[in-house]
mmCIF file of C-alpha atoms in Angstrom:
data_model
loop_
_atom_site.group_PDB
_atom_site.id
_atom_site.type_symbol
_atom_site.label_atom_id
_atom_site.label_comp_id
_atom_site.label_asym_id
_atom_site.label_seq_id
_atom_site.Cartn_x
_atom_site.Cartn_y
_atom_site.Cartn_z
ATOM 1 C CA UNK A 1 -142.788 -85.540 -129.894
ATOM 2 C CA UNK A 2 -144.685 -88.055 -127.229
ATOM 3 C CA UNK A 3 -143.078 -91.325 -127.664
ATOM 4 C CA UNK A 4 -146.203 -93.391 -126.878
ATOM 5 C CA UNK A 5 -149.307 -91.431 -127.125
ATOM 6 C CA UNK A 6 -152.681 -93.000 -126.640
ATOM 7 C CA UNK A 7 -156.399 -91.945 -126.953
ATOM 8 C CA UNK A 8 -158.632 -91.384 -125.204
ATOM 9 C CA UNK A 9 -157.265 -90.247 -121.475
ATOM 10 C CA UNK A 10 -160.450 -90.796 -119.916
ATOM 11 C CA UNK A 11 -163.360 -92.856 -121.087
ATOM 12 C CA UNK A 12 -166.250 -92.981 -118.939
ATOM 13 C CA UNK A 13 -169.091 -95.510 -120.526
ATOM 14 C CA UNK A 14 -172.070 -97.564 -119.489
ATOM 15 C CA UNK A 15 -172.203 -101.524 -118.822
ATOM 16 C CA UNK A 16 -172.810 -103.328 -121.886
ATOM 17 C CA UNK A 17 -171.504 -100.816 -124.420
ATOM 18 C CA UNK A 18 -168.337 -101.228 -126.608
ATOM 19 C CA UNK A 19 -165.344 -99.075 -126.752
ATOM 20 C CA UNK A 20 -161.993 -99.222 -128.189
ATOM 21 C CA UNK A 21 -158.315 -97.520 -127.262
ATOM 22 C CA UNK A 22 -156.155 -96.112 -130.029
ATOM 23 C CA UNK A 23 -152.069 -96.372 -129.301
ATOM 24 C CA UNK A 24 -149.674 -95.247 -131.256
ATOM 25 C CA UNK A 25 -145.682 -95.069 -130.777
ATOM 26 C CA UNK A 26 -143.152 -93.479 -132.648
ATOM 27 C CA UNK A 27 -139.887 -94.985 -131.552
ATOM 28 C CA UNK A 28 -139.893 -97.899 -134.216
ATOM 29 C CA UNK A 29 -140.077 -100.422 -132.070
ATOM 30 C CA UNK A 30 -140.777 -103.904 -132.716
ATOM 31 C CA UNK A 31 -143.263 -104.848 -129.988
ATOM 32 C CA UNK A 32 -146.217 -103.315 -128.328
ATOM 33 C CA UNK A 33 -148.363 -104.101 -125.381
ATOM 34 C CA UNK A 34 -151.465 -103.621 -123.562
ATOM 35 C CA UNK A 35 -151.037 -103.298 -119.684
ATOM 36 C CA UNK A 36 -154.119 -102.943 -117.301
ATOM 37 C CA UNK A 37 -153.648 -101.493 -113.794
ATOM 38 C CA UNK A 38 -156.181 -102.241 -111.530
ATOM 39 C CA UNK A 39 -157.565 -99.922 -108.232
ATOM 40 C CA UNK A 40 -154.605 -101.416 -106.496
ATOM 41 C CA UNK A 41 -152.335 -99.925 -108.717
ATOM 42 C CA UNK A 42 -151.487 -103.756 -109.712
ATOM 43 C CA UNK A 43 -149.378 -103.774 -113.321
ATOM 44 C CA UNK A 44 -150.591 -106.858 -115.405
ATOM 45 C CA UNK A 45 -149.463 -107.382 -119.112
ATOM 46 C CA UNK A 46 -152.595 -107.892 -121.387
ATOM 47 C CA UNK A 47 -151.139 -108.410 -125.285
ATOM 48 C CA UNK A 48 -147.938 -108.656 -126.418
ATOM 49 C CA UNK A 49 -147.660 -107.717 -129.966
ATOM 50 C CA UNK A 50 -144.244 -107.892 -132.109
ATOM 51 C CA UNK A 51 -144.559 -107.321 -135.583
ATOM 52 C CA UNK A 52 -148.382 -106.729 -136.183
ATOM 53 C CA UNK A 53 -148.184 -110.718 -134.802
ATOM 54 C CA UNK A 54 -149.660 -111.719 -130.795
ATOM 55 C CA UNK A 55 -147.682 -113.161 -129.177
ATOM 56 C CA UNK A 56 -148.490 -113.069 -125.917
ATOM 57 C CA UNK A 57 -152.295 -113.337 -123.803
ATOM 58 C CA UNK A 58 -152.587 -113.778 -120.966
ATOM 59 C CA UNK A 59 -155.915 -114.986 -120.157
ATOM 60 C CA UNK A 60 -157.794 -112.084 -121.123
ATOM 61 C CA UNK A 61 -161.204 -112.780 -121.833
ATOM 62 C CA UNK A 62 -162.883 -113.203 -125.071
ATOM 63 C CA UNK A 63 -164.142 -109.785 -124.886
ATOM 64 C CA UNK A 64 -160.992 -108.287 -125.562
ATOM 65 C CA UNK A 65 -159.421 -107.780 -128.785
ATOM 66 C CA UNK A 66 -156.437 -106.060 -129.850
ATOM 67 C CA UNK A 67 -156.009 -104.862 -133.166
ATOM 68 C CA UNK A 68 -152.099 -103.916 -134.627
ATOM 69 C CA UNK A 69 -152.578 -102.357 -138.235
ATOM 70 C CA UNK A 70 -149.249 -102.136 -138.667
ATOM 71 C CA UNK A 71 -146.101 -101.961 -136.272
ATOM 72 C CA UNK A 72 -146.603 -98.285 -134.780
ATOM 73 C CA UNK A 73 -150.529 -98.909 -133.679
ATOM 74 C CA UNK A 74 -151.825 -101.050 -131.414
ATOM 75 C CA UNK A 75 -155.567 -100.647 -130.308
ATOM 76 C CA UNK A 76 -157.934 -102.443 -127.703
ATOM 77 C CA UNK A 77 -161.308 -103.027 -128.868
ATOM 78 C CA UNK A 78 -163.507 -104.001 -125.284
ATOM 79 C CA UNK A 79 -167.450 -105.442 -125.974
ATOM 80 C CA UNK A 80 -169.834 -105.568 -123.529
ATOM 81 C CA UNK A 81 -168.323 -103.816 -120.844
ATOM 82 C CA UNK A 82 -168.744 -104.725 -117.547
ATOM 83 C CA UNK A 83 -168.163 -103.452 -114.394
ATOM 84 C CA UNK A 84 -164.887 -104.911 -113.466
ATOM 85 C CA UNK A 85 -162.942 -103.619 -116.693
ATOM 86 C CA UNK A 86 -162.497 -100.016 -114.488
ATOM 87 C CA UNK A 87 -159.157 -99.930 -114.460
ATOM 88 C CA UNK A 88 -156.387 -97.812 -115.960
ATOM 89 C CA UNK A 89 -155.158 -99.144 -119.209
ATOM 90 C CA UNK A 90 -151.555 -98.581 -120.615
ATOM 91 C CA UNK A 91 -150.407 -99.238 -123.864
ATOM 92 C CA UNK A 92 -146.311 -99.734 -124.015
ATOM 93 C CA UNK A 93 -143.411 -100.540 -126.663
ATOM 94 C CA UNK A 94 -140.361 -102.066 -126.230
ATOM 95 C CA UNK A 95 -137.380 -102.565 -128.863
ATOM 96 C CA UNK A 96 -136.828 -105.890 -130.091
ATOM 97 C CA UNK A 97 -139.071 -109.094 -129.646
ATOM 98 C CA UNK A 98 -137.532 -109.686 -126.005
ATOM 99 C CA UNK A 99 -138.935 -108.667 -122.819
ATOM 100 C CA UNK A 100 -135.335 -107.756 -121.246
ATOM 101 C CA UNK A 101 -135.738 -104.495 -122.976
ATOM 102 C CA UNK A 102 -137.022 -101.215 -121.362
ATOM 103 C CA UNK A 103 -140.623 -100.683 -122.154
ATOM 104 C CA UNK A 104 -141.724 -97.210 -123.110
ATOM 105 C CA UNK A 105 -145.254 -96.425 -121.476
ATOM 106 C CA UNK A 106 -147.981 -93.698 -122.719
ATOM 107 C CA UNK A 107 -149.760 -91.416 -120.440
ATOM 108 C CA UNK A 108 -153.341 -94.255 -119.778
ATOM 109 C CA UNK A 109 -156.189 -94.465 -120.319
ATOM 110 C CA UNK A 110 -158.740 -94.446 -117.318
ATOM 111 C CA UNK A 111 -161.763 -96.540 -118.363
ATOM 112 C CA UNK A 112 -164.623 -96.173 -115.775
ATOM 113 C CA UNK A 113 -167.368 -97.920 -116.587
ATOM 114 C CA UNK A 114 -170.827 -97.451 -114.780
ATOM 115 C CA UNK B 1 -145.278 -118.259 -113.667
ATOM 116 C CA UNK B 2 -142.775 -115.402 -111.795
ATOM 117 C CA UNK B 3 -144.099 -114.090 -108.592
ATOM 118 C CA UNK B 4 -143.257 -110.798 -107.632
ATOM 119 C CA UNK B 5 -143.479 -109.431 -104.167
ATOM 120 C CA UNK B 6 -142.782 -105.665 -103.165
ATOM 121 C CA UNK B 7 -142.469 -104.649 -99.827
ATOM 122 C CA UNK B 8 -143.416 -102.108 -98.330
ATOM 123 C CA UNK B 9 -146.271 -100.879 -99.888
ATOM 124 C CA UNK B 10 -146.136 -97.391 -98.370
ATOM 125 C CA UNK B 11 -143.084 -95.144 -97.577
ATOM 126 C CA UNK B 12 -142.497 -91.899 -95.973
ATOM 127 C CA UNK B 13 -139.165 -90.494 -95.716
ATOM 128 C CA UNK B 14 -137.455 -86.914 -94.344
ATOM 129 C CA UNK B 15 -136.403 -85.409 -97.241
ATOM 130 C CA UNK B 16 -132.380 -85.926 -97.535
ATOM 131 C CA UNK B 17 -133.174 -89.401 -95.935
ATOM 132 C CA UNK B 18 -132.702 -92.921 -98.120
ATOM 133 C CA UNK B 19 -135.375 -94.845 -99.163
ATOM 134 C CA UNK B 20 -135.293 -98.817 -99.686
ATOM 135 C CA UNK B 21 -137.441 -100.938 -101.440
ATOM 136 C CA UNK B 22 -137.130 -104.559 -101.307
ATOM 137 C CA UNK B 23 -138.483 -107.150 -103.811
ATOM 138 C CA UNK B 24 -138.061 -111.341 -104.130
ATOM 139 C CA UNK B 25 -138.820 -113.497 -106.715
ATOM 140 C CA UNK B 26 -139.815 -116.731 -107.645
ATOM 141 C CA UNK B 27 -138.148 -117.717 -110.793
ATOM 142 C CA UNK B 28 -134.763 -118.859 -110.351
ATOM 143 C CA UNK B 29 -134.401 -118.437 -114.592
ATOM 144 C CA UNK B 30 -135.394 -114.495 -114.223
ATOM 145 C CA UNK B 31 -132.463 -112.795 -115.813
ATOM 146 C CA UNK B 32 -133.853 -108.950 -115.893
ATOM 147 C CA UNK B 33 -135.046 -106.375 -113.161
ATOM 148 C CA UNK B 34 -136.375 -103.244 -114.038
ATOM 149 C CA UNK B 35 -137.117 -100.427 -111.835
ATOM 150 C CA UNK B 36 -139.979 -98.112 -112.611
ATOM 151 C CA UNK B 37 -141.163 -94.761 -111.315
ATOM 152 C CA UNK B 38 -145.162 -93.782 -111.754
ATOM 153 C CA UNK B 39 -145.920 -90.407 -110.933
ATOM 154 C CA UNK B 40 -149.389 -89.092 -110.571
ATOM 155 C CA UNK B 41 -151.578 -89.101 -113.665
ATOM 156 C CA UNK B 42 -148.702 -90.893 -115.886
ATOM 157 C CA UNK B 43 -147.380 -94.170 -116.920
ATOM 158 C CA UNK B 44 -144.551 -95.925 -115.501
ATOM 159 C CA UNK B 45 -141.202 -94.827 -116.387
ATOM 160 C CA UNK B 46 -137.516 -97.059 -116.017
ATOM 161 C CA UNK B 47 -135.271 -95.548 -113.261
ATOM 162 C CA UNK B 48 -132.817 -98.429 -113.645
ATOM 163 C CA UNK B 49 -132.437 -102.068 -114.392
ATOM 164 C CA UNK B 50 -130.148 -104.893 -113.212
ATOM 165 C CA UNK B 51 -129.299 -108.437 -115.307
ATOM 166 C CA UNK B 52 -128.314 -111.771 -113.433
ATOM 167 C CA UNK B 53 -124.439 -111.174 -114.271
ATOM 168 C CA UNK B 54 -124.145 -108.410 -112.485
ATOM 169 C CA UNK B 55 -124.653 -107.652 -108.320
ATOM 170 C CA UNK B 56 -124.943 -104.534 -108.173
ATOM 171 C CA UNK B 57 -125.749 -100.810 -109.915
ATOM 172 C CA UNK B 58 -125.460 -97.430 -109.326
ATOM 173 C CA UNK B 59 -126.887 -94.102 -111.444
ATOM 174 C CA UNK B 60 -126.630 -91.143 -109.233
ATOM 175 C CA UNK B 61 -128.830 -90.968 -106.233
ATOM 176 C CA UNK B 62 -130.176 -94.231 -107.639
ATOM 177 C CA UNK B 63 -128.705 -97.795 -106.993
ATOM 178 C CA UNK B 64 -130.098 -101.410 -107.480
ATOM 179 C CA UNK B 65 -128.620 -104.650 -105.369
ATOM 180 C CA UNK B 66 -128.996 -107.766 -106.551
ATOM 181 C CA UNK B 67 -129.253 -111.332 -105.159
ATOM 182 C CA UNK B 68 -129.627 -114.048 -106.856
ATOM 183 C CA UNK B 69 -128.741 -116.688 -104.496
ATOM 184 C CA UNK B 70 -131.523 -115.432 -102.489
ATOM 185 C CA UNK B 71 -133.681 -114.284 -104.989
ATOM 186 C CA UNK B 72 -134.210 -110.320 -104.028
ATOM 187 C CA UNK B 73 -133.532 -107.594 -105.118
ATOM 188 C CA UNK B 74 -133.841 -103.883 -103.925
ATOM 189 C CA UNK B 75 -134.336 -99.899 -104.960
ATOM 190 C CA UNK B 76 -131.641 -97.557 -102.732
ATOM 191 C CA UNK B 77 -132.635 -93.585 -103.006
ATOM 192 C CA UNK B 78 -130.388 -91.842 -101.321
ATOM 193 C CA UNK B 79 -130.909 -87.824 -100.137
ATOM 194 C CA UNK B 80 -134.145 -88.135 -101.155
ATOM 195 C CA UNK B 81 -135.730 -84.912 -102.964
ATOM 196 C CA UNK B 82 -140.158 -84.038 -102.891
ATOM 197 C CA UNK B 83 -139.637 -85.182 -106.920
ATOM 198 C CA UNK B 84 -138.917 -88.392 -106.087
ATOM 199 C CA UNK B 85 -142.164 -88.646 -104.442
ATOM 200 C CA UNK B 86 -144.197 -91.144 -106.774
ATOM 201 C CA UNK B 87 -144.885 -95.109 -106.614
ATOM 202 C CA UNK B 88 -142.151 -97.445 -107.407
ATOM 203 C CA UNK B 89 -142.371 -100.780 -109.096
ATOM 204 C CA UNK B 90 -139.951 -103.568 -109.225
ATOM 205 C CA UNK B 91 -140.400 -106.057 -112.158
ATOM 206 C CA UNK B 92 -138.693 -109.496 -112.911
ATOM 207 C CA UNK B 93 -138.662 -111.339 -116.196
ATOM 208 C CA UNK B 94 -140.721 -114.623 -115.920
ATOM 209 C CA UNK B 95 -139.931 -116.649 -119.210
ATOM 210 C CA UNK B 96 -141.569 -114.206 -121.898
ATOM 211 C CA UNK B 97 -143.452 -111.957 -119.536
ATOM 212 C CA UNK B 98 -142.210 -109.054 -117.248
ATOM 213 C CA UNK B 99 -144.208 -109.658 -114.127
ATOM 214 C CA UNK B 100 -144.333 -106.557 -111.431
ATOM 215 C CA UNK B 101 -144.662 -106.483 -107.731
ATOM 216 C CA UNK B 102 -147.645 -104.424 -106.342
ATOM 217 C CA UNK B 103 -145.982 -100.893 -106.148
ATOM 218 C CA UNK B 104 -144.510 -98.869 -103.423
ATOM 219 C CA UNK B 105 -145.667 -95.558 -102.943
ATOM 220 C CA UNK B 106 -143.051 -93.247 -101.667
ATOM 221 C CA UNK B 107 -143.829 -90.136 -99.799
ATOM 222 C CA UNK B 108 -140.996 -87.590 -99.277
ATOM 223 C CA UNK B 109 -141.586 -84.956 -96.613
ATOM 224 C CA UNK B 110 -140.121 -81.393 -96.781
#
């Protein structure tokens, strides 16, 4: 019964490749997100997605790209991976469209690229 | 955008002791401050949240201060137990973005 569940929980890849995160949540909320967490253990909000519909990026380069299929999935597609994507990836969900709300996080995903 | 800052970054209490974590803010418009606990090898969970209209709240061994005149806000723990061992984050609302300080990782010792 894992609220937000995401795949997979460790990803370990080589520079250059492409890789994507699956998330799914089964709370019916309204809005989903990608957080990445850095070595620091520094929280920064990705994507904000509410509705299948982004509404929030912030500054995330091209590279990225999220992908909601419908309101209970949100995935991360990554090309060309570099270095200095290593971090720890969360995906969350909130109710609602406003960011007052408590967010529901899944378990990460450590991306390690080498 | 809201700034965030945590402080400390590191804590090690007794256990039974309180632990306090202290957090300001830039944005005078931030109306929402979550608390959230990260324990190893998981995501961050809400402990307890404040809103602007209200100074101060308690759940438990768990209480949140706010002040908004001065723009901080803090985590009380009090009797602190090894579970609650784990790294804190405060958070603050910054128009449509919740923006988090750096973390506090809190050791309890037996």
């Amino acid at each position: 019964d894992t609220a937000v569940s995401q795949t997979p929980k460790y990803l370990v890849t080589q520079m250059g490749n492409d890789k994507s995160i699956k998330c799914e949540q089964n709370l019916g909320h309204d809005t989903m997100y990608w957080y990445k967490q850095d070595s620091k253990k520094f929280l920064k909000i990705m994507f904000s997605y509410n509705n299948k519909e982004l509404i929030i990026n912030e500054t995330v380069p091209n590279r990225f790209s999220p992908k909601s299929p419908d309101k209970a999935h949100l995935n991360l597609h990554i090309n060309s991976l570099e270095l200095g994507d290593s971090a720890v990836y969360f995906c969350a969900s909130s109710q609602g469209s406003a960011v007052n709300t408590e967010a529901f996080f899944g378990q990460g995903t450590r991306l390690t690229v080498v | 955008g809201e700034n965030v800052e945590q402080h400390p970054s590191t804590l090690s209490v007794q256990e039974g002791d309180s632990a306090v974590i202290k957090c300001t803010y830039s944005d005078s418009a931030s109306n929402y401050f979550p608390w959230y606990k990260q324990e190893l090898g998981k995501g961050p969970q809400l402990i307890i949240d404040i809103r602007s209209n209200v100074g101060e709240k308690k759940d438990q061994r768990i209480a949140v201060t706010l002040n908004k005149t001065a723009k901080h806000f803090s985590l009380h723990i009090t009797e602190t137990q090894p579970e609650d061992s784990a790294v804190y984050f405060c958070a603050a609302t910054g128009g449509a973005v919740l923006s988090f300080g750096a973390g506090t990782t809190v050791t309890v010792r037996a």
